[in-house]
Tab-separated table of C-alpha atoms and ligand atoms in Angstrom:
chain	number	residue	atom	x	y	z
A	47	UNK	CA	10.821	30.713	-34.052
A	48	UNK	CA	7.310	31.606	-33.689
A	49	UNK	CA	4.800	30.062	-35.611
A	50	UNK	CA	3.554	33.539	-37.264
A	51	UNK	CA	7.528	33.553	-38.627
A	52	UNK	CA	7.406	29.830	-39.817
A	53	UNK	CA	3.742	30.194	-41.534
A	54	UNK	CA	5.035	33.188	-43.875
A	55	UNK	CA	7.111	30.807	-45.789
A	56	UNK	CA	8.658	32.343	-48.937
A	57	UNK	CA	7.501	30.009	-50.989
A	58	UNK	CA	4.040	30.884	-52.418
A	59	UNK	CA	0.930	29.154	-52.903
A	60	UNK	CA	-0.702	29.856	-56.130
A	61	UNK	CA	-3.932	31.358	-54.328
A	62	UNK	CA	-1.491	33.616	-52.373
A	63	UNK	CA	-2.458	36.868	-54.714
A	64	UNK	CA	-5.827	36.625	-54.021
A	65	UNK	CA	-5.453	36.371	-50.227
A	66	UNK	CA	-4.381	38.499	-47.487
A	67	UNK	CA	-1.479	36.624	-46.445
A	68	UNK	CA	-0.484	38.819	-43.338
A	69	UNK	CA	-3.835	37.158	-41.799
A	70	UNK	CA	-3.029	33.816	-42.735
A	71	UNK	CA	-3.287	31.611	-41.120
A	72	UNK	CA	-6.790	31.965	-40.715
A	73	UNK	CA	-8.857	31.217	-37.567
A	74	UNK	CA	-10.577	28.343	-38.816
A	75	UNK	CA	-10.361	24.839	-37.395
A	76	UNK	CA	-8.450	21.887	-38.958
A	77	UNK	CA	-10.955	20.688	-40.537
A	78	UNK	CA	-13.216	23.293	-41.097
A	79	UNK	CA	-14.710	23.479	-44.929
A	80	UNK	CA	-15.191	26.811	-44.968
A	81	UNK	CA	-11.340	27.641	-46.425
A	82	UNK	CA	-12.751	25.287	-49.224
A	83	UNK	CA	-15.257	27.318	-49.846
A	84	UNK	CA	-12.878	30.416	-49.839
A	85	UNK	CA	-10.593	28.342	-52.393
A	86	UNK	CA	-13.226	27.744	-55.031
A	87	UNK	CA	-14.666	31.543	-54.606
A	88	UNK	CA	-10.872	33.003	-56.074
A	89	UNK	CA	-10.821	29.934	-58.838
A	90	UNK	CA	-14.488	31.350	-59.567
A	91	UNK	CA	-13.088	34.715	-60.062
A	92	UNK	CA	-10.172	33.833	-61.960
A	93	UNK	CA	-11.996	31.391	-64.097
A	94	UNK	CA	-14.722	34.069	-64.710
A	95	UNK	CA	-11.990	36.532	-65.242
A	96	UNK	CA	-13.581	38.995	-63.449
A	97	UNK	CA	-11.319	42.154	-62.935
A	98	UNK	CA	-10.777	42.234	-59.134
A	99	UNK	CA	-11.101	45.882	-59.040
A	100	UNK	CA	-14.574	45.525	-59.248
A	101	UNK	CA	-15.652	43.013	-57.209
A	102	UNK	CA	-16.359	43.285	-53.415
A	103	UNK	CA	-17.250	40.664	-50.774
A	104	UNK	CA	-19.325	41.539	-48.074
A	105	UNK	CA	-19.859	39.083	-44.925
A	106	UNK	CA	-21.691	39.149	-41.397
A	107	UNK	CA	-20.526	37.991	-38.376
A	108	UNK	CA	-20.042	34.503	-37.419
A	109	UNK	CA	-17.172	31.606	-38.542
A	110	UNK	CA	-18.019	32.377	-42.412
A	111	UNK	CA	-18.624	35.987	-41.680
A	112	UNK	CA	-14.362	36.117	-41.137
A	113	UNK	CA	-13.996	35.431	-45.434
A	114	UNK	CA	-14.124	39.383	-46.005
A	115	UNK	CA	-11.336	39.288	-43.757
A	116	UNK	CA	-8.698	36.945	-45.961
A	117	UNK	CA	-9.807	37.938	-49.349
A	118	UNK	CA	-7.729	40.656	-51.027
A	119	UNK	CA	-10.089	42.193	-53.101
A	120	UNK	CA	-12.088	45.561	-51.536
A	121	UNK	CA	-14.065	43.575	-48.460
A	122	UNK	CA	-16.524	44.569	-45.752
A	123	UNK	CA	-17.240	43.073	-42.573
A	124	UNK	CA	-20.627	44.217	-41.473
A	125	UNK	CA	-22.766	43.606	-38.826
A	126	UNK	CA	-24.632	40.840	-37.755
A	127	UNK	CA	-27.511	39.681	-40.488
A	128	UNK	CA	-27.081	43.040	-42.456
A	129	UNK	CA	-24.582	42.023	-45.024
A	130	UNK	CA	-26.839	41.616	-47.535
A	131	UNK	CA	-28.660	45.155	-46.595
A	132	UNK	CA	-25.072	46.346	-47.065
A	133	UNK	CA	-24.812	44.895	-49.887
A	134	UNK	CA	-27.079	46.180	-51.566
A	135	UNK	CA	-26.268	49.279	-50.788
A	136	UNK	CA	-23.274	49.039	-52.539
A	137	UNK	CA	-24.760	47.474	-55.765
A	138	UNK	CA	-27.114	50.788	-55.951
A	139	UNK	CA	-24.550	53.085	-55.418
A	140	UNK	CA	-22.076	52.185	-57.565
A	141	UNK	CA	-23.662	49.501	-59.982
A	142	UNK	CA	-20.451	48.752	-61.909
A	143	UNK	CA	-19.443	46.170	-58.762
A	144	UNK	CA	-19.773	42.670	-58.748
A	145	UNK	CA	-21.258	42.526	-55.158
A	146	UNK	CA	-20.688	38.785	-53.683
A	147	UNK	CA	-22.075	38.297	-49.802
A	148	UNK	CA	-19.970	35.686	-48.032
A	149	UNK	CA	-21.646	34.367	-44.916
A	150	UNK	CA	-23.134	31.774	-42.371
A	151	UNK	CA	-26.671	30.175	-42.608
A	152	UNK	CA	-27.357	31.938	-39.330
A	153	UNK	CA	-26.003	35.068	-40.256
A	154	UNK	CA	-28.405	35.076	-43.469
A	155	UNK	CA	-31.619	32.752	-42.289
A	156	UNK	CA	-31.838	33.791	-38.873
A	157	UNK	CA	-31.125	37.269	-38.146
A	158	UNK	CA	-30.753	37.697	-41.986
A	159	UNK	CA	-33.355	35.891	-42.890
A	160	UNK	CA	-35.511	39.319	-43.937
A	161	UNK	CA	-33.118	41.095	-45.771
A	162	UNK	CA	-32.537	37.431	-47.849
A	163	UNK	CA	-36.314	37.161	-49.182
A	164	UNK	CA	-36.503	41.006	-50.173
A	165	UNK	CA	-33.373	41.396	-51.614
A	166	UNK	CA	-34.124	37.750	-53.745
A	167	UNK	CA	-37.888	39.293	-54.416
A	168	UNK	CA	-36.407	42.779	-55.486
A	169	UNK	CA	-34.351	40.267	-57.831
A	170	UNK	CA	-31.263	42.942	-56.590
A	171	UNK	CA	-28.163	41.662	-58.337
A	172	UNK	CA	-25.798	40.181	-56.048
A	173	UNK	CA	-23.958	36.365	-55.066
A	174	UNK	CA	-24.878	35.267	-51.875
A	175	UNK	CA	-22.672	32.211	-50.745
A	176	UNK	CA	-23.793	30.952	-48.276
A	177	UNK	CA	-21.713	28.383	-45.570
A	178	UNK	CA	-24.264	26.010	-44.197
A	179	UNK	CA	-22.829	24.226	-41.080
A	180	UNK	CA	-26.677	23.243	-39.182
A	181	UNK	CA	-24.936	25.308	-36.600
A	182	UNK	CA	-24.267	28.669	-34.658
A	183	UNK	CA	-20.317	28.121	-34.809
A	184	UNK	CA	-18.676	30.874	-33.948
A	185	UNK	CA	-20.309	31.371	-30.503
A	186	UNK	CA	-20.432	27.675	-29.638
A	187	UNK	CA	-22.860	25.982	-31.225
A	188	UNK	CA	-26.069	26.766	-30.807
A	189	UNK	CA	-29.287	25.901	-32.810
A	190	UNK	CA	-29.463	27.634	-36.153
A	191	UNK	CA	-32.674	27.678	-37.974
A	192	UNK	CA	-31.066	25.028	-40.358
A	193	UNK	CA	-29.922	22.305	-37.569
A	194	UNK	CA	-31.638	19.244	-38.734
A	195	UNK	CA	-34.922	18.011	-36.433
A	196	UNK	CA	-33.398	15.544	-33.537
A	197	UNK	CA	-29.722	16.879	-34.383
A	198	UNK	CA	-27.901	18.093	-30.986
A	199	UNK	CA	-26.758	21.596	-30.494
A	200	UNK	CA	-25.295	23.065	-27.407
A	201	UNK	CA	-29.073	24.698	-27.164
A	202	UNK	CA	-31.029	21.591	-28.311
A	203	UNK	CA	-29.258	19.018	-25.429
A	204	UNK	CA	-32.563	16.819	-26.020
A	205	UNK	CA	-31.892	16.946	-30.246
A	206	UNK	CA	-33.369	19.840	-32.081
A	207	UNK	CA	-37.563	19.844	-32.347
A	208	UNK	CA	-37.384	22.414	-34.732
A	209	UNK	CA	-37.984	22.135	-38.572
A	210	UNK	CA	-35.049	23.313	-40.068
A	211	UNK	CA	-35.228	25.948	-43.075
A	212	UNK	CA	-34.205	24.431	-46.708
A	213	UNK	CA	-32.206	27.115	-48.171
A	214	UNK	CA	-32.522	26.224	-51.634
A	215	UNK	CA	-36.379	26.342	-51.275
A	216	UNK	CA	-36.868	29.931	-49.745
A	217	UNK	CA	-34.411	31.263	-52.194
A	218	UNK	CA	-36.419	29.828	-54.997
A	219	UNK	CA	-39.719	30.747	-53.889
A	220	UNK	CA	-38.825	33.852	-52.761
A	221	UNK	CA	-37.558	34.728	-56.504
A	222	UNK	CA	-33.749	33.845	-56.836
A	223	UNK	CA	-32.868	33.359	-60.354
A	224	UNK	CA	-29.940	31.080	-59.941
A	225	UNK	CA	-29.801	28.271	-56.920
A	226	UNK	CA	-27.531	25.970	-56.507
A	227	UNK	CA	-26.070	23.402	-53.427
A	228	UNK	CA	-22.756	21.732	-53.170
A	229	UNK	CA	-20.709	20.430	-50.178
A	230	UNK	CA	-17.131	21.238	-49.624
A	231	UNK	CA	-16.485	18.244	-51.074
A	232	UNK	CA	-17.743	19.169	-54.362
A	233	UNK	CA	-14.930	21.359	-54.867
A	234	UNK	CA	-15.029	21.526	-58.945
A	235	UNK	CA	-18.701	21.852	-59.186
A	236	UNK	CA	-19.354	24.400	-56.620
A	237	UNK	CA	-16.768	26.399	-58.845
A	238	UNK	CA	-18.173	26.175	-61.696
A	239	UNK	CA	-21.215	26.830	-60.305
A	240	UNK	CA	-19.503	30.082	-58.361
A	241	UNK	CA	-18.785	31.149	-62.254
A	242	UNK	CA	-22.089	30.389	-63.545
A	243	UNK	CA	-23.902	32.627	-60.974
A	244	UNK	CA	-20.977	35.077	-60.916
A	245	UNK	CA	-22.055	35.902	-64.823
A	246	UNK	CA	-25.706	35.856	-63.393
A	247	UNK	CA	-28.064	39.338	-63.369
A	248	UNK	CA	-30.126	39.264	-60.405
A	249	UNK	CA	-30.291	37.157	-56.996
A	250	UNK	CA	-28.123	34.307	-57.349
A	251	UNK	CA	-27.667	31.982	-54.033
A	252	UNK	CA	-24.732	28.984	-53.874
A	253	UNK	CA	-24.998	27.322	-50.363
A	254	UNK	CA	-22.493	25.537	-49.251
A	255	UNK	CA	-22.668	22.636	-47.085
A	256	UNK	CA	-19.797	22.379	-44.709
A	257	UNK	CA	-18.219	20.615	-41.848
A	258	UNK	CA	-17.839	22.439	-38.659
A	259	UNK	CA	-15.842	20.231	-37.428
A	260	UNK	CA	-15.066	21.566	-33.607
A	261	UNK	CA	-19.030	21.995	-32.809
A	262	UNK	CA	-21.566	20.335	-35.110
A	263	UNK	CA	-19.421	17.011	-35.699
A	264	UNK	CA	-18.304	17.428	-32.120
A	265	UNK	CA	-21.670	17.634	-30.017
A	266	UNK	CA	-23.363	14.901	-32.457
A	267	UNK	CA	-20.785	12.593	-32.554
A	268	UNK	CA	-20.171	12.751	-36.145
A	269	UNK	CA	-16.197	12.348	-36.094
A	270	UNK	CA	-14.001	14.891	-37.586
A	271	UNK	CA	-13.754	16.980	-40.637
A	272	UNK	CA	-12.433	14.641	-42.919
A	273	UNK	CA	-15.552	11.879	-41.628
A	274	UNK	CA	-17.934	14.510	-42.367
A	275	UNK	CA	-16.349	14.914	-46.099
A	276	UNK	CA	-16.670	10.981	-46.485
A	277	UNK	CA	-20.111	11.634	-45.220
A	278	UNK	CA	-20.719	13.538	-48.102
A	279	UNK	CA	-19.272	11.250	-50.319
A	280	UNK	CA	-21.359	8.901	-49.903
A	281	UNK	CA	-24.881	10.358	-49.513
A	282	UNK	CA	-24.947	13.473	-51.316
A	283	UNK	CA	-26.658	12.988	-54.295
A	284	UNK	CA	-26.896	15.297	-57.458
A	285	UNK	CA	-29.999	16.280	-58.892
A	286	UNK	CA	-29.858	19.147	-61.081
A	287	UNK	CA	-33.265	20.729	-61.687
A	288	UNK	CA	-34.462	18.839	-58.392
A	289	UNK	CA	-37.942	20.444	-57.532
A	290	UNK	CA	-36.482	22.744	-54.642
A	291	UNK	CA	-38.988	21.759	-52.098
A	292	UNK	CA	-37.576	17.814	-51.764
A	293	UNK	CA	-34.448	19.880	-50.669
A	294	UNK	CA	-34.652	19.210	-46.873
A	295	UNK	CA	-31.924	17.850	-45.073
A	296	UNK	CA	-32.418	15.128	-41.937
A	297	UNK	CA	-30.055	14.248	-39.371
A	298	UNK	CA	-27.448	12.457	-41.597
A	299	UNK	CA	-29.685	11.592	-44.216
A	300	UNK	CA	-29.097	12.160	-47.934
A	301	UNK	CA	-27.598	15.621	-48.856
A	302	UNK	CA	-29.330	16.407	-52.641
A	303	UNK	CA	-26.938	18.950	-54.355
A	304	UNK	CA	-26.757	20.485	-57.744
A	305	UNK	CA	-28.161	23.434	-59.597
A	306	UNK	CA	-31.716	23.589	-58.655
A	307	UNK	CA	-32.843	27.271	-60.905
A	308	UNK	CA	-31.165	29.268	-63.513
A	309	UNK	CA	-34.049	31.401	-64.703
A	310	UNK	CA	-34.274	34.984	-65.908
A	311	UNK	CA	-36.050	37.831	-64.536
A	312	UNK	CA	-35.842	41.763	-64.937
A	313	UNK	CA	-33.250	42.537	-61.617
A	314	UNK	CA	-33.567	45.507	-59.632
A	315	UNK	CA	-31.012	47.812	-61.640
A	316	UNK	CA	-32.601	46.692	-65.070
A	317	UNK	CA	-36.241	47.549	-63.627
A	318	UNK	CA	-35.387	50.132	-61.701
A	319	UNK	CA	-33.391	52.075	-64.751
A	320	UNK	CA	-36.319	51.166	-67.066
A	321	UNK	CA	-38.999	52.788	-64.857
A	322	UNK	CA	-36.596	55.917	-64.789
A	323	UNK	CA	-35.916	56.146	-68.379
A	324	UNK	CA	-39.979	55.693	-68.672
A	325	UNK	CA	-40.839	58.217	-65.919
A	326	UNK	CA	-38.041	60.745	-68.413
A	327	UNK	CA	-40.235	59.999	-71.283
A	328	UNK	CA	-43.733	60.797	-69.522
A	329	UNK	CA	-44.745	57.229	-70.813
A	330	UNK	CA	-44.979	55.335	-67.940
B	578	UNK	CA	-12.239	2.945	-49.376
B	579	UNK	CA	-11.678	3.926	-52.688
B	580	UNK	CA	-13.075	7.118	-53.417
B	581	UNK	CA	-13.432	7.633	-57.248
B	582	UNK	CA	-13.418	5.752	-60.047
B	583	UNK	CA	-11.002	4.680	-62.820
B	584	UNK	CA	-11.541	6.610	-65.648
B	585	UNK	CA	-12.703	4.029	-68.815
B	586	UNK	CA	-10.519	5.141	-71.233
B	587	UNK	CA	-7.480	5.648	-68.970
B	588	UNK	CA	-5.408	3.443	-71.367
B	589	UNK	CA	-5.976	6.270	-74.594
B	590	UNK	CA	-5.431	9.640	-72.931
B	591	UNK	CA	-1.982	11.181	-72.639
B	592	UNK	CA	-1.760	11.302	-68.888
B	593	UNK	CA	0.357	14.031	-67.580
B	594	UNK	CA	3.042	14.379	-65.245
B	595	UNK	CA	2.764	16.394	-61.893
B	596	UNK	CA	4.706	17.574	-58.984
B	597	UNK	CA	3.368	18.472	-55.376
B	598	UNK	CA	4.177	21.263	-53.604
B	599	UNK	CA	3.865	21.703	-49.681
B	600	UNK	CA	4.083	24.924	-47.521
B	601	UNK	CA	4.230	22.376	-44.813
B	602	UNK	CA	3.931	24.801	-41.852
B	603	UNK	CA	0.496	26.119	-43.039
B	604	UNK	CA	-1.279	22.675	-42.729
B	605	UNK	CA	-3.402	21.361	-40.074
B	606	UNK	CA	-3.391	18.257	-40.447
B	607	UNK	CA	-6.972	17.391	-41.932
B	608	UNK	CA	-6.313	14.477	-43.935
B	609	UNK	CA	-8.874	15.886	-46.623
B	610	UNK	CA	-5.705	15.984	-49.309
B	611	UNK	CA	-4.216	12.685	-48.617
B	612	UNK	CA	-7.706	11.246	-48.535
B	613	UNK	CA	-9.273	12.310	-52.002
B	614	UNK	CA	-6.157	12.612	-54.451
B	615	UNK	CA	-7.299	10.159	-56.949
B	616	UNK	CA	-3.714	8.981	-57.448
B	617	UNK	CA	-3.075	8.324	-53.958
B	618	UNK	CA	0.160	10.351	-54.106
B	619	UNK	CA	0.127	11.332	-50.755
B	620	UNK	CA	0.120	10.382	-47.177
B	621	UNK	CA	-0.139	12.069	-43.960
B	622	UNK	CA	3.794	11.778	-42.162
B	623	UNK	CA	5.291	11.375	-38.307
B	624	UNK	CA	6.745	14.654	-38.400
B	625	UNK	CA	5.180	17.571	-36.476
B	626	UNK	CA	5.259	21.067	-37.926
B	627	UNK	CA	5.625	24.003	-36.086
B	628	UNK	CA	1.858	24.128	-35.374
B	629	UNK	CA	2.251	20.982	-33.696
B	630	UNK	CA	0.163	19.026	-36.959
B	631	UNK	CA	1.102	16.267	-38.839
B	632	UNK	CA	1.613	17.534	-42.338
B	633	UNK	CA	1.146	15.398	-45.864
B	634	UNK	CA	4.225	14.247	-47.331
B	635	UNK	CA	4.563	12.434	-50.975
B	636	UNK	CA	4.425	9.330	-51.200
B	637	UNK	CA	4.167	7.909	-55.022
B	638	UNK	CA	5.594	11.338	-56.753
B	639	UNK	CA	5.475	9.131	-60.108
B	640	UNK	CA	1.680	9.135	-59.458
B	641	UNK	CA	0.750	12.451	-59.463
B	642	UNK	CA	-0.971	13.836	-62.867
B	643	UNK	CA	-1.435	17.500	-61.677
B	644	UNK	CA	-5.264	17.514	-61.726
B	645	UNK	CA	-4.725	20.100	-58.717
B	646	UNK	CA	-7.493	18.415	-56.747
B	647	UNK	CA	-4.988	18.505	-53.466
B	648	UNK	CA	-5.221	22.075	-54.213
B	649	UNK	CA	-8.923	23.347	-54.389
B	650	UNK	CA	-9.804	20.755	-51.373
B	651	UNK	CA	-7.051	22.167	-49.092
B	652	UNK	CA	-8.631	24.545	-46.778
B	653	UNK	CA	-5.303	25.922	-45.734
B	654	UNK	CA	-4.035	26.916	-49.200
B	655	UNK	CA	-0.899	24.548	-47.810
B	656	UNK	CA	-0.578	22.188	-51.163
B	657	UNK	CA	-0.544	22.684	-54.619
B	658	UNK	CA	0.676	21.367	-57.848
B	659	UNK	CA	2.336	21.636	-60.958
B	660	UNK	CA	2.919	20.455	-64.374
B	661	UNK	CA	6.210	18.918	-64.270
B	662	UNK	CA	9.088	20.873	-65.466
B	663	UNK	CA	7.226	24.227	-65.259
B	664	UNK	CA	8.299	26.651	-62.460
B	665	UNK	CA	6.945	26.738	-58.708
B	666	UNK	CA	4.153	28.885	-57.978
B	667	UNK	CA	2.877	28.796	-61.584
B	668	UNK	CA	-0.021	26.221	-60.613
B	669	UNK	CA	-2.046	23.460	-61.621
B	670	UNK	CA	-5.356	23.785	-63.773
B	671	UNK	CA	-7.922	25.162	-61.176
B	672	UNK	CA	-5.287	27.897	-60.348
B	673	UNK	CA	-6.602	31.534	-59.366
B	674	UNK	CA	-3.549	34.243	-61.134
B	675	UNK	CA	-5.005	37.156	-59.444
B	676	UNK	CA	-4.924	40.114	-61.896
B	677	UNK	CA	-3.879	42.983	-59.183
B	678	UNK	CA	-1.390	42.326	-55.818
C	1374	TPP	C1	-26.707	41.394	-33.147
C	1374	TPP	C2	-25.915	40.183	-32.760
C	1374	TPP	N1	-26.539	39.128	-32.229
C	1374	TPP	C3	-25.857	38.014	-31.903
C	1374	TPP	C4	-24.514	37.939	-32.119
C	1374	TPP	C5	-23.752	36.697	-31.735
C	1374	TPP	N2	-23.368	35.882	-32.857
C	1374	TPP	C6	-22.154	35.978	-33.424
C	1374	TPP	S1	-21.898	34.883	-34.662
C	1374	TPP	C7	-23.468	34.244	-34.472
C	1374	TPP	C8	-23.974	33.113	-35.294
C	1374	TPP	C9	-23.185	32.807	-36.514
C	1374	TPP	O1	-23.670	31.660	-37.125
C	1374	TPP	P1	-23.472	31.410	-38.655
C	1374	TPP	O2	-23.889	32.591	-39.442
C	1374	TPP	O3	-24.143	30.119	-38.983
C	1374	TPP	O4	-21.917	31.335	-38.858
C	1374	TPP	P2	-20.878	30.200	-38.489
C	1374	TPP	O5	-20.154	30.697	-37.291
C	1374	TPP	O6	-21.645	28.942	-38.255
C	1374	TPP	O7	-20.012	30.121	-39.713
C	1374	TPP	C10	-24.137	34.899	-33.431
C	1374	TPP	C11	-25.505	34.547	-33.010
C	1374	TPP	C12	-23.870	39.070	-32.693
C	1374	TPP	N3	-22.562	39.053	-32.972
C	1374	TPP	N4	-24.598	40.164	-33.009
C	1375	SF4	S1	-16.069	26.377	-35.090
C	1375	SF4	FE1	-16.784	25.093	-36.789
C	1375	SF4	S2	-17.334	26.544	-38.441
C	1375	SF4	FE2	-16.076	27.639	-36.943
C	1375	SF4	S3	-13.970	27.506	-37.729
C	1375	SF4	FE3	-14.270	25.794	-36.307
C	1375	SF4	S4	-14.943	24.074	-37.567
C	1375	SF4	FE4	-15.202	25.945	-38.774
C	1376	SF4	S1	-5.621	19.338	-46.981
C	1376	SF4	FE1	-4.154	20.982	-46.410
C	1376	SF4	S2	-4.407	21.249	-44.185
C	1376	SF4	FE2	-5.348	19.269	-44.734
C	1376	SF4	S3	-3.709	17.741	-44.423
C	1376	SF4	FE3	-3.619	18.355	-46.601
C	1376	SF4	S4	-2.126	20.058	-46.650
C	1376	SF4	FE4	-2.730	19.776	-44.500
């Protein structure tokens, strides 16, 4: 019996409905948090009872970038650092969908990392998850611009020199109305935060902090997946409201999660329709 | 290592009763389930699957008090509980319905 045959049990898994099941199983390592992060993303959308028929998920290219891939609700994978670009797009043409961008920290700081701070200063109403694993995964662990300073990459055989990006922090200041941070341990809270900023208007950002556990754990020696999850356990720390610049993240130093900015702010549709309507009237 | 603490008023509440459910062939082996339940219902077993992982298998079934943790942490969508005496499938507290497939 193949393995294909013997995955495809008959008996189903409660999350079954919301995935595409001929694609399970996925690619992702054992592990590997990012099917956490997939997990809480369908309770979100259940427990925000948000009518799948108007939701898409949009994701790059990378590890993370393969969630448009397993989710059964209408899903694009786009092109490297442009899922957010894409996204919008499909907020502005059809502003009825919930837009959600699923993707890696290098897929949305580093090649991304422009479209992130317009579409967050436009305020254009979308959920960007975001997987943070310090690491290029899918094409073997490289440097990302979030790898902690000293941390080793396949790229950085000396440890990394460069100051990493805190995600939280250009979000914020860029004008995100909703931050938030969570491991993959935090399974319950980064769902309920997945609701909160699913009932957001405007930019909201959740990043996710993950274990890749076949090349960041691997190269620095960190253990496996389940090591990096008792990692977490024990030194992330939550601070909701936490001024978003003490956000940084070391080399295995304390992880501060929570929900950092829930703020309002005119988005892009609700300025953008309010101009019109003012332009109609000759009142602008 | 314990991982989380015993609730305070454990001895008031109603606690209730769950079952596990394992696609066993789906896991990986990643110990994340058998590590965090908070009843320590689980643990991982000898047997190899036809992935060539160990999966979970139940240890203390009396234990388990379907909080669905096993569930949400799983990044294989492999385990999964339910309320005792309910039906399979129909899921523990956390559990997406899906309104279209
Ligand atoms: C234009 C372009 N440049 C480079 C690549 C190679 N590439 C594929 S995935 C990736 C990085 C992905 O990293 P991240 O977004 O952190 O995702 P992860 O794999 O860590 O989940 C790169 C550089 C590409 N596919 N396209
Ligand atoms: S390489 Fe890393 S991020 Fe990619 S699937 Fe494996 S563990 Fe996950
Ligand atoms: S969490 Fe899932 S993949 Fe990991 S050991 Fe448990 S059942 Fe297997």
């Amino acid at each position: 019996m193949t393995v294909l045959k013997a995955v495809k049990s008959r008996v189903k898994h409660p999350m079954d409905n919301l995935l595409r099941m001929d694609r399970i199983p996925h690619i992702w390592c054992p592990g590997c948090g990012i099917g956490i992060a997939v997990s809480a993303f369908a309770a979100a959308l259940d427990k925000a009872k948000i009518d799948l028929d108007k939701v898409a998920i949009v994701s790059g290219i990378g590890c993370t970038g393969r969630v448009a891939g397993y989710v059964k609700i209408d899903s694009f994978h786009t092109t490297h650092g442009r899922a957010i670009a894409f996204a919008t797009g499909i907020k502005l043409g059809n502003p009825e969908i919930k837009v959600v961008v699923f993707s890696g920290d290098g897929d949305l700081i580093s090649i991304g990392g422009n479209h992130f701070i317009h579409a967050a200063r436009r305020n254009m109403d979308m959920l960007v998850i975001c997987v943070n694993n310090f690491i290029y995964a899918m094409t073997g662990g490289q440097v990302a611009p979030t790898t902690p300073l000293k941390a080793y990459a396949t790229t950085s055989p000396f440890g990394c020199v460069e100051p990493p990006f805190n995600i939280p922090y250009i979000a914020d200041s860029s004008g995100a109305v909703y931050v938030a941070r969570w491991t993959a341990l935090h399974v319950r809270r980064l769902t309920n935060s997945l609701v909160e900023a699913l009932n957001k208007r405007g930019f909201s950002v959740v990043e996710v902090i993950s274990p890749c556990a076949m090349y960041y754990s691997r190269i620095n020696r960190l253990g496996d997946g389940l090591d990096m999850m008792k990692f977490y356990h024990d030194n992330a720390e939550i601070k909701h409201g936490e001024d978003t610049k003490n956000l940084d993240i070391g080399f295995q130093t304390k992880i501060i999660v929570g929900k950092f900015v829930d703020r309002e702010r005119p988005s892009y549709l609700e300025s953008y329709n309010r101009w019109l309507s003012e332009m109609k009237d000759g009142t602008p | 290592m314990k991982y989380w603490r015993t609730p305070y008023d454990l001895d008031k509440i109603e606690v209730p009763k769950g079952k596990v459910h394992i696609i066993k062939d789906r896991c990986k082996g990643c110990g994340f389930c058998v590590e965090f339940c908070p009843r320590d219902v689980l643990e991982m077993s000898e047997e190899f699957n036809s992935k060539g992982y160990h999966p979970p298998r139940v240890k203390n079934p009396e234990n388990c008090v379907n909080c669905g943790l096993c569930e949400m942490i799983c990044p294989e969508f492999a385990i999964w509980s339910t309320a005792k005496g309910e039906k399979e499938g129909k899921g523990g507290q956390q559990v997406p319905r899906g309104n279209k497939g």
